[in-house]
Amino acid sequence: MKMTNIYEGSYQWIMFGRDKNKPDNIIDTNQYMVKTATRCLLIDPGGVELFAPMLAAVLHYVPVDQITDLFASHQDPDIISSLGLWDQALPEAKLHASELWEGFIKHFGCDSIEYVPIGDNGGSINLDGIELQIIPAHYMHSSANFNIYDPQAKILMSGDIGAALEAPGSPVFVDNFDLHVEKMRFFHQRWMPSNQAKRVWIDRVRKLDIDILAPQHGRMFQGDDVNRFLDWFESLQVGIAV
Amino acid sequence: MNVGQTKSQFVAVASITAELSAVMDVAKEISLAAANAKAIAFRAGDKAKGFQPITDFINELAKETIELVTAINEHALLLYQMTVNNHRTSNVYTQLKLVEAQSKNAAYSSSLDLSLQNSQNKMSECKRDYKLNITQLLDQLAEVMHPARAARVIAANSRIEASQAGEYLQSLQAVAESVDNAAQVIHDNVTRCRSSLSIVQLTD
């Protein structure tokens, strides 16, 4: 599992991905971790196949008892099907996820972990005084869907928005936006169902100060590529399968 | 416990509920046969005097079987849930052992020890409870065999009593036949349940 430190201040953001041992028949995913003084949040901790390499990687940064919070941007298996295992490994932890998906996500196994339901308007997660905002991104692609925005680190974890289907082992940051576009086009046109929801999300996100846009698949965008992505996405027709 | 064993556990426990559902249907048939026999015996009057108490007995046996099967069904559902838990706890332990192997060089690898220990304890506890419940279920299934055996004896007696019933002979013999067949079906189904469970008990 490749580990990339994407923010270093009084706390850290680490991106995990590009696992060489990942089975070929499952989609590659990016997991993110926010580590503060005594706590740690795992954002979209991944599918059941990824539990062991992910936890093994996290142990390079924090002990098990400091993994206090999990966040699921939505209900998909590549996001959170590992829940049944985290539930046994971290019985004191909390899972922050949509209230709409509670009864669905719990099918993955959630006996010990506390499910903290997120209302449609979003909310926040406070880790040792670091306030992370939960930004609504409904229908992007899931009907109840959230991003995480960190105003201090200026990072937006955007879930499936900005995702790309890439060859294994690709770089973690976009290095040539124009070349990258074709890796994103089908993903966004087919998995994002609503142009209206897209416009609402873009309007909301343009008001945020973002240095890094960090999707759950493919490469992260930084600097000017963040706005390039928003412009490109704004002009893209989505929901093409009807 | 490997994947094949887990699969056989799920199949065995699920097949028990299917077999028991058939037993329940048959027990209800016996109950119906008892009511039918009672009506015939009533019409036959003195000719079927010896048959009348037998019909009550048949009814009691059917009732007892239905009660036992209901209790076993509840237990089987519990066992199914335990099979799921057993599978989950074993899977967690396996995964944590993988984490242990993959995090040897990690700064905080030793923080996993407690989780591993807890997971191992939980897995052992689950297995212990599981085995205990299989034994209890086997005992309950053995109990259902008793009314089934008694029903066969009653069926034999019914045939003798039916032979005295003149023109009602055929009707009452048919009742005896149906009780005998039903008892045989219950016996066969419960035997299959017990054998499935015994396999699970051995493979775990």
CSV table of C-alpha atoms in Angstrom, one decimal:
chain,number,residue,atom,x,y,z
A,1,MET,CA,0.0,0.0,0.0
A,2,LYS,CA,1.5,3.3,-1.1
A,3,MET,CA,1.3,6.0,1.6
A,4,THR,CA,1.5,9.7,0.6
A,5,ASN,CA,1.6,12.6,3.0
A,6,ILE,CA,-0.6,15.3,1.5
A,7,TYR,CA,-0.7,17.8,4.3
A,8,GLU,CA,1.7,18.4,7.2
A,9,GLY,CA,0.8,21.0,9.8
A,10,SER,CA,-0.1,20.6,13.4
A,11,TYR,CA,-1.8,17.5,12.1
A,12,GLN,CA,-1.5,15.3,9.0
A,13,TRP,CA,-3.5,14.1,5.9
A,14,ILE,CA,-2.3,10.9,4.4
A,15,MET,CA,-3.5,9.2,1.3
A,16,PHE,CA,-3.3,5.4,0.9
A,17,GLY,CA,-3.7,3.6,-2.4
A,18,ARG,CA,-2.1,1.8,-5.3
A,19,ASP,CA,-1.9,-1.4,-3.3
A,20,LYS,CA,0.2,-3.8,-5.4
A,21,ASN,CA,-1.4,-6.8,-3.8
A,22,LYS,CA,-4.9,-5.7,-4.6
A,23,PRO,CA,-6.9,-8.4,-6.6
A,24,ASP,CA,-7.1,-7.4,-10.2
A,25,ASN,CA,-10.9,-7.9,-10.4
A,26,ILE,CA,-11.7,-5.0,-8.0
A,27,ILE,CA,-11.5,-1.3,-8.6
A,28,ASP,CA,-8.5,0.5,-7.2
A,29,THR,CA,-9.4,3.0,-4.4
A,30,ASN,CA,-7.9,5.8,-2.5
A,31,GLN,CA,-8.3,5.9,1.3
A,32,TYR,CA,-7.5,9.0,3.3
A,33,MET,CA,-6.6,9.6,6.9
A,34,VAL,CA,-6.6,12.7,9.1
A,35,LYS,CA,-4.3,12.3,12.1
A,36,THR,CA,-4.5,14.8,14.9
A,37,ALA,CA,-2.8,14.7,18.4
A,38,THR,CA,-4.8,11.9,19.8
A,39,ARG,CA,-7.3,10.9,17.2
A,40,CYS,CA,-7.5,9.6,13.7
A,41,LEU,CA,-10.2,9.7,11.1
A,42,LEU,CA,-10.2,7.2,8.2
A,43,ILE,CA,-12.1,8.5,5.2
A,44,ASP,CA,-13.7,5.9,2.9
A,45,PRO,CA,-11.7,3.1,4.5
A,46,GLY,CA,-12.4,0.8,1.6
A,47,GLY,CA,-13.7,-2.7,0.7
A,48,VAL,CA,-13.4,-5.9,2.7
A,49,GLU,CA,-10.4,-7.0,0.5
A,50,LEU,CA,-8.5,-3.9,1.6
A,51,PHE,CA,-8.9,-4.2,5.3
A,52,ALA,CA,-5.7,-5.9,6.2
A,53,PRO,CA,-3.3,-3.9,3.9
A,54,MET,CA,-5.1,-0.7,5.0
A,55,LEU,CA,-4.9,-1.3,8.7
A,56,ALA,CA,-1.3,-2.5,8.3
A,57,ALA,CA,-0.5,0.8,6.6
A,58,VAL,CA,-2.3,2.9,9.1
A,59,LEU,CA,-0.2,1.3,11.9
A,60,HIS,CA,2.8,3.1,10.5
A,61,TYR,CA,1.2,6.3,11.7
A,62,VAL,CA,-1.0,5.6,14.7
A,63,PRO,CA,-1.7,2.8,17.2
A,64,VAL,CA,-5.0,1.0,16.9
A,65,ASP,CA,-6.7,2.7,19.9
A,66,GLN,CA,-6.2,6.1,18.2
A,67,ILE,CA,-8.3,5.2,15.2
A,68,THR,CA,-11.4,6.8,16.7
A,69,ASP,CA,-13.5,7.8,13.6
A,70,LEU,CA,-14.5,6.4,10.3
A,71,PHE,CA,-16.3,8.3,7.5
A,72,ALA,CA,-18.2,6.8,4.6
A,73,SER,CA,-19.0,9.2,1.8
A,74,HIS,CA,-21.8,6.8,0.7
A,75,GLN,CA,-22.9,3.2,0.9
A,76,ASP,CA,-20.9,1.5,-1.9
A,77,PRO,CA,-19.0,-1.7,-1.1
A,78,ASP,CA,-15.7,-0.2,-2.3
A,79,ILE,CA,-16.2,2.6,0.3
A,80,ILE,CA,-17.2,0.7,3.4
A,81,SER,CA,-17.7,-3.1,2.9
A,82,SER,CA,-14.8,-3.5,5.3
A,83,LEU,CA,-17.0,-2.2,8.1
A,84,GLY,CA,-17.7,-5.6,9.6
A,85,LEU,CA,-13.9,-6.0,10.2
A,86,TRP,CA,-13.3,-2.5,11.6
A,87,ASP,CA,-16.3,-3.1,13.8
A,88,GLN,CA,-14.5,-5.9,15.6
A,89,ALA,CA,-11.0,-4.3,15.5
A,90,LEU,CA,-12.2,-0.9,16.7
A,91,PRO,CA,-15.2,-1.5,19.0
A,92,GLU,CA,-15.0,2.0,20.5
A,93,ALA,CA,-14.9,3.9,17.1
A,94,LYS,CA,-17.6,6.0,15.5
A,95,LEU,CA,-18.8,5.7,11.9
A,96,HIS,CA,-20.0,9.0,10.4
A,97,ALA,CA,-22.3,8.3,7.4
A,98,SER,CA,-25.6,9.4,5.9
A,99,GLU,CA,-28.7,8.8,8.0
A,100,LEU,CA,-30.4,7.7,4.9
A,101,TRP,CA,-28.0,4.8,4.4
A,102,GLU,CA,-27.9,3.6,8.0
A,103,GLY,CA,-30.0,0.6,7.6
A,104,PHE,CA,-28.2,-0.4,4.4
A,105,ILE,CA,-24.6,0.2,5.6
A,106,LYS,CA,-25.2,-1.9,8.7
A,107,HIS,CA,-25.6,-4.9,6.5
A,108,PHE,CA,-21.8,-4.9,6.3
A,109,GLY,CA,-21.8,-5.6,10.1
A,110,CYS,CA,-22.0,-2.8,12.7
A,111,ASP,CA,-22.5,-4.3,16.2
A,112,SER,CA,-19.9,-2.4,18.2
A,113,ILE,CA,-19.1,0.8,16.3
A,114,GLU,CA,-21.4,3.7,16.9
A,115,TYR,CA,-23.2,4.9,13.8
A,116,VAL,CA,-23.3,8.7,13.8
A,117,PRO,CA,-26.0,9.6,11.2
A,118,ILE,CA,-25.3,12.6,9.0
A,119,GLY,CA,-28.4,14.6,8.1
A,120,ASP,CA,-29.0,15.8,4.5
A,121,ASN,CA,-27.5,19.2,5.3
A,122,GLY,CA,-24.1,17.8,6.3
A,123,GLY,CA,-22.3,18.7,9.5
A,124,SER,CA,-18.9,18.5,11.0
A,125,ILE,CA,-16.3,16.2,12.7
A,126,ASN,CA,-14.1,17.7,15.3
A,127,LEU,CA,-10.8,16.0,16.0
A,128,ASP,CA,-8.8,17.5,18.8
A,129,GLY,CA,-10.1,21.0,17.8
A,130,ILE,CA,-9.6,20.5,14.1
A,131,GLU,CA,-13.0,21.1,12.5
A,132,LEU,CA,-13.7,19.1,9.3
A,133,GLN,CA,-16.8,20.1,7.4
A,134,ILE,CA,-19.2,17.5,5.9
A,135,ILE,CA,-20.3,18.9,2.6
A,136,PRO,CA,-23.5,17.5,0.9
A,137,ALA,CA,-22.9,16.1,-2.5
A,138,HIS,CA,-26.2,14.3,-3.0
A,139,TYR,CA,-26.6,12.3,-6.3
A,140,MET,CA,-22.9,12.7,-6.9
A,141,HIS,CA,-23.2,9.8,-7.5
A,142,SER,CA,-25.1,8.3,-4.6
A,143,SER,CA,-28.5,9.7,-3.5
A,144,ALA,CA,-27.1,10.5,-0.1
A,145,ASN,CA,-23.5,11.5,-0.6
A,146,PHE,CA,-21.0,13.7,1.3
A,147,ASN,CA,-17.6,15.1,0.9
A,148,ILE,CA,-15.1,16.2,3.6
A,149,TYR,CA,-13.7,19.7,3.5
A,150,ASP,CA,-10.8,20.8,5.7
A,151,PRO,CA,-10.6,24.6,5.6
A,152,GLN,CA,-7.2,24.7,7.3
A,153,ALA,CA,-5.5,22.2,5.1
A,154,LYS,CA,-7.6,23.3,2.1
A,155,ILE,CA,-8.3,19.8,1.1
A,156,LEU,CA,-11.6,18.6,-0.3
A,157,MET,CA,-12.1,14.8,-0.2
A,158,SER,CA,-14.6,14.6,-3.0
A,159,GLY,CA,-15.6,10.9,-3.0
A,160,ASP,CA,-16.4,9.7,-6.6
A,161,ILE,CA,-16.3,13.3,-8.0
A,162,GLY,CA,-13.0,13.7,-9.9
A,163,ALA,CA,-12.5,9.9,-10.0
A,164,ALA,CA,-10.7,8.3,-12.9
A,165,LEU,CA,-10.3,4.8,-14.2
A,166,GLU,CA,-6.5,4.3,-14.3
A,167,ALA,CA,-3.9,1.7,-15.0
A,168,PRO,CA,-2.4,0.1,-11.8
A,169,GLY,CA,0.4,2.1,-10.2
A,170,SER,CA,-0.5,5.5,-11.8
A,171,PRO,CA,0.9,8.7,-10.1
A,172,VAL,CA,-1.1,10.0,-7.2
A,173,PHE,CA,-1.4,13.6,-8.6
A,174,VAL,CA,-2.7,14.7,-12.0
A,175,ASP,CA,0.4,15.9,-14.0
A,176,ASN,CA,-1.2,16.7,-17.3
A,177,PHE,CA,-4.9,17.7,-17.0
A,178,ASP,CA,-5.6,17.5,-20.7
A,179,LEU,CA,-4.4,13.9,-20.9
A,180,HIS,CA,-6.2,13.1,-17.7
A,181,VAL,CA,-9.7,14.2,-19.0
A,182,GLU,CA,-10.3,11.1,-21.0
A,183,LYS,CA,-9.7,8.9,-18.0
A,184,MET,CA,-12.5,10.7,-16.2
A,185,ARG,CA,-15.1,11.3,-18.9
A,186,PHE,CA,-17.0,8.0,-18.9
A,187,PHE,CA,-16.8,7.7,-15.1
A,188,HIS,CA,-18.6,11.0,-14.7
A,189,GLN,CA,-21.0,10.7,-17.5
A,190,ARG,CA,-22.2,7.3,-16.5
A,191,TRP,CA,-22.0,7.3,-12.7
A,192,MET,CA,-23.2,10.8,-12.1
A,193,PRO,CA,-26.9,10.9,-12.7
A,194,SER,CA,-28.0,14.5,-12.5
A,195,ASN,CA,-26.9,17.7,-14.2
A,196,GLN,CA,-28.9,19.7,-11.7
A,197,ALA,CA,-27.2,18.1,-8.8
A,198,LYS,CA,-23.8,18.6,-10.5
A,199,ARG,CA,-24.5,22.4,-10.9
A,200,VAL,CA,-25.6,22.7,-7.2
A,201,TRP,CA,-22.4,20.9,-6.1
A,202,ILE,CA,-20.1,23.0,-8.3
A,203,ASP,CA,-21.7,26.2,-7.0
A,204,ARG,CA,-21.2,25.0,-3.5
A,205,VAL,CA,-17.6,23.9,-4.0
A,206,ARG,CA,-16.5,27.0,-5.9
A,207,LYS,CA,-17.0,29.0,-2.7
A,208,LEU,CA,-14.4,26.8,-0.9
A,209,ASP,CA,-10.7,27.5,-0.8
A,210,ILE,CA,-9.3,24.3,-2.2
A,211,ASP,CA,-5.6,23.4,-2.7
A,212,ILE,CA,-6.2,19.7,-3.2
A,213,LEU,CA,-9.2,17.9,-4.5
A,214,ALA,CA,-8.9,14.3,-3.4
A,215,PRO,CA,-11.1,11.7,-5.1
A,216,GLN,CA,-11.7,8.1,-4.1
A,217,HIS,CA,-10.4,6.7,-7.4
A,218,GLY,CA,-7.6,7.9,-9.6
A,219,ARG,CA,-5.4,10.9,-9.1
A,220,MET,CA,-5.7,14.0,-6.9
A,221,PHE,CA,-5.9,17.5,-8.3
A,222,GLN,CA,-3.8,20.3,-6.9
A,223,GLY,CA,-3.4,24.0,-7.5
A,224,ASP,CA,-4.8,25.3,-10.8
A,225,ASP,CA,-6.0,21.8,-11.8
A,226,VAL,CA,-8.7,22.0,-9.1
A,227,ASN,CA,-10.4,24.8,-11.1
A,228,ARG,CA,-9.6,23.2,-14.4
A,229,PHE,CA,-11.5,20.1,-13.1
A,230,LEU,CA,-14.5,22.2,-12.0
A,231,ASP,CA,-14.7,24.0,-15.3
A,232,TRP,CA,-14.4,20.8,-17.2
A,233,PHE,CA,-17.0,19.1,-15.1
A,234,GLU,CA,-19.4,22.1,-15.4
A,235,SER,CA,-19.5,21.7,-19.1
A,236,LEU,CA,-19.9,17.9,-19.1
A,237,GLN,CA,-23.3,16.4,-19.7
A,238,VAL,CA,-23.9,13.6,-17.1
A,239,GLY,CA,-26.5,10.9,-16.7
A,240,ILE,CA,-26.1,9.7,-20.3
A,241,ALA,CA,-27.5,6.3,-20.0
A,242,VAL,CA,-31.2,7.3,-20.4
B,1,MET,CA,-12.3,-23.6,9.9
B,2,ASN,CA,-12.0,-23.2,6.1
B,3,VAL,CA,-14.4,-21.8,3.5
B,4,GLY,CA,-15.7,-25.3,2.6
B,5,GLN,CA,-16.5,-26.0,6.3
B,6,THR,CA,-18.2,-22.7,6.7
B,7,LYS,CA,-20.3,-23.3,3.6
B,8,SER,CA,-21.3,-26.8,4.8
B,9,GLN,CA,-22.3,-25.2,8.2
B,10,PHE,CA,-24.6,-22.7,6.5
B,11,VAL,CA,-26.1,-25.3,4.2
B,12,ALA,CA,-26.6,-27.8,7.0
B,13,VAL,CA,-28.3,-25.3,9.3
B,14,ALA,CA,-30.5,-23.9,6.5
B,15,SER,CA,-31.4,-27.5,5.4
B,16,ILE,CA,-32.5,-28.3,9.0
B,17,THR,CA,-35.2,-25.5,8.9
B,18,ALA,CA,-36.3,-26.8,5.5
B,19,GLU,CA,-36.7,-30.4,6.8
B,20,LEU,CA,-38.4,-29.1,9.9
B,21,SER,CA,-40.9,-27.2,7.9
B,22,ALA,CA,-41.8,-30.5,6.2
B,23,VAL,CA,-42.2,-32.1,9.6
B,24,MET,CA,-44.5,-29.3,10.7
B,25,ASP,CA,-46.7,-29.9,7.6
B,26,VAL,CA,-46.9,-33.6,8.3
B,27,ALA,CA,-47.7,-33.0,12.0
B,28,LYS,CA,-50.6,-30.8,10.9
B,29,GLU,CA,-51.7,-33.6,8.6
B,30,ILE,CA,-51.8,-36.0,11.5
B,31,SER,CA,-53.8,-33.6,13.5
B,32,LEU,CA,-56.3,-33.4,10.6
B,33,ALA,CA,-56.3,-37.2,10.3
B,34,ALA,CA,-57.1,-37.4,14.0
B,35,ALA,CA,-60.1,-35.0,13.6
B,36,ASN,CA,-61.3,-37.0,10.6
B,37,ALA,CA,-60.9,-40.3,12.5
B,38,LYS,CA,-62.8,-38.9,15.4
B,39,ALA,CA,-65.8,-38.0,13.2
B,40,ILE,CA,-65.7,-41.5,11.6
B,41,ALA,CA,-65.4,-43.2,14.9
B,42,PHE,CA,-68.4,-41.1,16.2
B,43,ARG,CA,-70.5,-42.2,13.2
B,44,ALA,CA,-69.4,-45.8,13.6
B,45,GLY,CA,-70.6,-45.8,17.3
B,46,ASP,CA,-70.1,-49.1,19.1
B,47,LYS,CA,-68.4,-50.7,16.1
B,48,ALA,CA,-65.4,-48.3,16.6
B,49,LYS,CA,-65.5,-48.0,20.4
B,50,GLY,CA,-61.9,-49.0,20.7
B,51,PHE,CA,-60.9,-46.5,18.1
B,52,GLN,CA,-62.3,-43.4,19.8
B,53,PRO,CA,-59.6,-43.0,22.5
B,54,ILE,CA,-57.0,-43.7,19.9
B,55,THR,CA,-58.1,-40.6,18.0
B,56,ASP,CA,-57.5,-38.4,21.0
B,57,PHE,CA,-54.1,-40.0,21.4
B,58,ILE,CA,-53.2,-39.3,17.7
B,59,ASN,CA,-54.3,-35.7,18.2
B,60,GLU,CA,-52.1,-35.3,21.3
B,61,LEU,CA,-49.1,-36.7,19.5
B,62,ALA,CA,-49.6,-34.3,16.6
B,63,LYS,CA,-49.9,-31.4,19.1
B,64,GLU,CA,-46.7,-32.5,20.9
B,65,THR,CA,-44.8,-32.8,17.6
B,66,ILE,CA,-45.9,-29.3,16.5
B,67,GLU,CA,-44.8,-27.8,19.8
B,68,LEU,CA,-41.5,-29.5,19.7
B,69,VAL,CA,-40.8,-28.6,16.1
B,70,THR,CA,-41.8,-24.9,16.8
B,71,ALA,CA,-39.2,-24.9,19.6
B,72,ILE,CA,-36.6,-26.6,17.5
B,73,ASN,CA,-37.2,-24.1,14.7
B,74,GLU,CA,-36.5,-21.2,17.0
B,75,HIS,CA,-33.4,-22.9,18.1
B,76,ALA,CA,-32.3,-23.6,14.5
B,77,LEU,CA,-32.8,-19.9,13.6
B,78,LEU,CA,-30.6,-19.0,16.6
B,79,LEU,CA,-28.0,-21.6,15.4
B,80,TYR,CA,-28.1,-20.0,12.0
B,81,GLN,CA,-27.3,-16.6,13.5
B,82,MET,CA,-24.5,-18.2,15.5
B,83,THR,CA,-23.1,-19.7,12.3
B,84,VAL,CA,-23.0,-16.2,10.9
B,85,ASN,CA,-21.3,-14.9,14.0
B,86,ASN,CA,-18.9,-17.8,14.0
B,87,HIS,CA,-18.0,-17.1,10.4
B,88,ARG,CA,-17.5,-13.4,11.2
B,89,THR,CA,-15.4,-13.8,14.3
B,90,SER,CA,-13.2,-16.4,12.5
B,91,ASN,CA,-12.8,-14.0,9.5
B,92,VAL,CA,-11.9,-11.1,11.8
B,93,TYR,CA,-9.2,-13.2,13.4
B,94,THR,CA,-7.8,-14.4,10.1
B,95,GLN,CA,-7.7,-10.8,8.8
B,96,LEU,CA,-6.1,-9.5,12.0
B,97,LYS,CA,-3.4,-12.2,11.6
B,98,LEU,CA,-2.9,-10.9,8.1
B,99,VAL,CA,-2.5,-7.3,9.4
B,100,GLU,CA,0.0,-8.6,12.0
B,101,ALA,CA,2.0,-10.3,9.2
B,102,GLN,CA,1.9,-7.2,7.0
B,103,SER,CA,2.7,-4.6,9.7
B,104,LYS,CA,5.8,-6.1,11.1
B,105,ASN,CA,7.9,-3.0,10.3
B,106,ALA,CA,5.2,-0.5,11.3
B,107,ALA,CA,5.9,1.8,14.3
B,108,TYR,CA,2.7,0.8,16.0
B,109,SER,CA,2.4,-2.9,15.1
B,110,SER,CA,2.4,-4.0,18.7
B,111,SER,CA,-0.8,-1.9,19.3
B,112,LEU,CA,-2.6,-4.7,17.4
B,113,ASP,CA,-1.9,-7.3,20.2
B,114,LEU,CA,-5.0,-6.4,22.3
B,115,SER,CA,-7.3,-6.5,19.2
B,116,LEU,CA,-5.8,-9.9,18.2
B,117,GLN,CA,-6.2,-11.3,21.7
B,118,ASN,CA,-9.8,-10.0,22.0
B,119,SER,CA,-10.6,-11.4,18.6
B,120,GLN,CA,-9.2,-14.8,19.5
B,121,ASN,CA,-11.2,-14.9,22.7
B,122,LYS,CA,-14.3,-14.0,20.9
B,123,MET,CA,-13.7,-16.6,18.3
B,124,SER,CA,-13.2,-19.3,21.0
B,125,GLU,CA,-16.3,-18.2,22.8
B,126,CYS,CA,-18.4,-18.3,19.7
B,127,LYS,CA,-17.1,-21.8,18.8
B,128,ARG,CA,-17.8,-23.0,22.3
B,129,ASP,CA,-21.4,-21.6,22.3
B,130,TYR,CA,-21.9,-23.0,18.8
B,131,LYS,CA,-20.9,-26.5,19.8
B,132,LEU,CA,-23.1,-26.4,22.9
B,133,ASN,CA,-26.1,-25.3,20.8
B,134,ILE,CA,-25.5,-28.1,18.3
B,135,THR,CA,-25.6,-30.6,21.1
B,136,GLN,CA,-28.8,-29.1,22.5
B,137,LEU,CA,-30.4,-29.1,19.1
B,138,LEU,CA,-29.4,-32.8,18.5
B,139,ASP,CA,-31.1,-33.6,21.9
B,140,GLN,CA,-34.3,-31.7,20.9
B,141,LEU,CA,-34.4,-33.6,17.6
B,142,ALA,CA,-34.0,-36.9,19.4
B,143,GLU,CA,-37.1,-35.8,21.4
B,144,VAL,CA,-39.2,-35.4,18.3
B,145,MET,CA,-38.5,-39.1,17.5
B,146,HIS,CA,-40.5,-40.2,20.5
B,147,PRO,CA,-43.9,-39.1,19.3
B,148,ALA,CA,-43.0,-40.3,15.8
B,149,ARG,CA,-42.3,-43.8,17.3
B,150,ALA,CA,-45.4,-43.7,19.4
B,151,ALA,CA,-47.5,-42.8,16.4
B,152,ARG,CA,-46.3,-45.9,14.6
B,153,VAL,CA,-47.4,-48.1,17.5
B,154,ILE,CA,-50.7,-46.3,17.6
B,155,ALA,CA,-51.1,-46.8,13.8
B,156,ALA,CA,-50.6,-50.6,14.4
B,157,ASN,CA,-53.3,-50.6,17.1
B,158,SER,CA,-55.6,-48.5,14.9
B,159,ARG,CA,-55.4,-51.2,12.2
B,160,ILE,CA,-56.5,-53.8,14.7
B,161,GLU,CA,-59.4,-51.6,16.0
B,162,ALA,CA,-60.4,-50.7,12.5
B,163,SER,CA,-60.8,-54.4,11.6
B,164,GLN,CA,-63.7,-54.5,14.1
B,165,ALA,CA,-65.5,-51.5,12.5
B,166,GLY,CA,-67.6,-53.2,9.9
B,167,GLU,CA,-68.5,-50.9,7.0
B,168,TYR,CA,-66.1,-48.3,8.5
B,169,LEU,CA,-63.2,-50.6,8.1
B,170,GLN,CA,-61.8,-48.9,5.0
B,171,SER,CA,-62.1,-45.4,6.3
B,172,LEU,CA,-60.4,-46.1,9.6
B,173,GLN,CA,-57.7,-48.2,8.0
B,174,ALA,CA,-57.0,-45.2,5.8
B,175,VAL,CA,-56.6,-43.1,8.9
B,176,ALA,CA,-54.2,-45.7,10.4
B,177,GLU,CA,-52.3,-45.7,7.1
B,178,SER,CA,-52.0,-42.0,7.0
B,179,VAL,CA,-50.7,-41.8,10.6
B,180,ASP,CA,-48.2,-44.5,9.9
B,181,ASN,CA,-46.9,-42.8,6.7
B,182,ALA,CA,-46.7,-39.4,8.5
B,183,ALA,CA,-44.8,-40.9,11.4
B,184,GLN,CA,-42.4,-42.5,8.9
B,185,VAL,CA,-41.9,-39.1,7.1
B,186,ILE,CA,-41.2,-37.4,10.4
B,187,HIS,CA,-38.7,-40.1,11.4
B,188,ASP,CA,-36.9,-39.8,8.0
B,189,ASN,CA,-36.7,-36.0,8.0
B,190,VAL,CA,-35.6,-35.8,11.6
B,191,THR,CA,-32.9,-38.4,11.0
B,192,ARG,CA,-31.6,-36.3,8.0
B,193,CYS,CA,-31.5,-33.2,10.3
B,194,ARG,CA,-29.6,-35.1,12.9
B,195,SER,CA,-27.1,-36.5,10.4
B,196,SER,CA,-26.6,-33.0,8.9
B,197,LEU,CA,-25.9,-31.6,12.3
B,198,SER,CA,-23.6,-34.4,13.3
B,199,ILE,CA,-21.5,-33.6,10.2
B,200,VAL,CA,-21.3,-29.9,11.3
B,201,GLN,CA,-20.4,-31.0,14.8
B,202,LEU,CA,-17.5,-33.1,13.5
B,203,THR,CA,-16.2,-30.6,10.9
B,204,ASP,CA,-16.1,-27.6,13.2
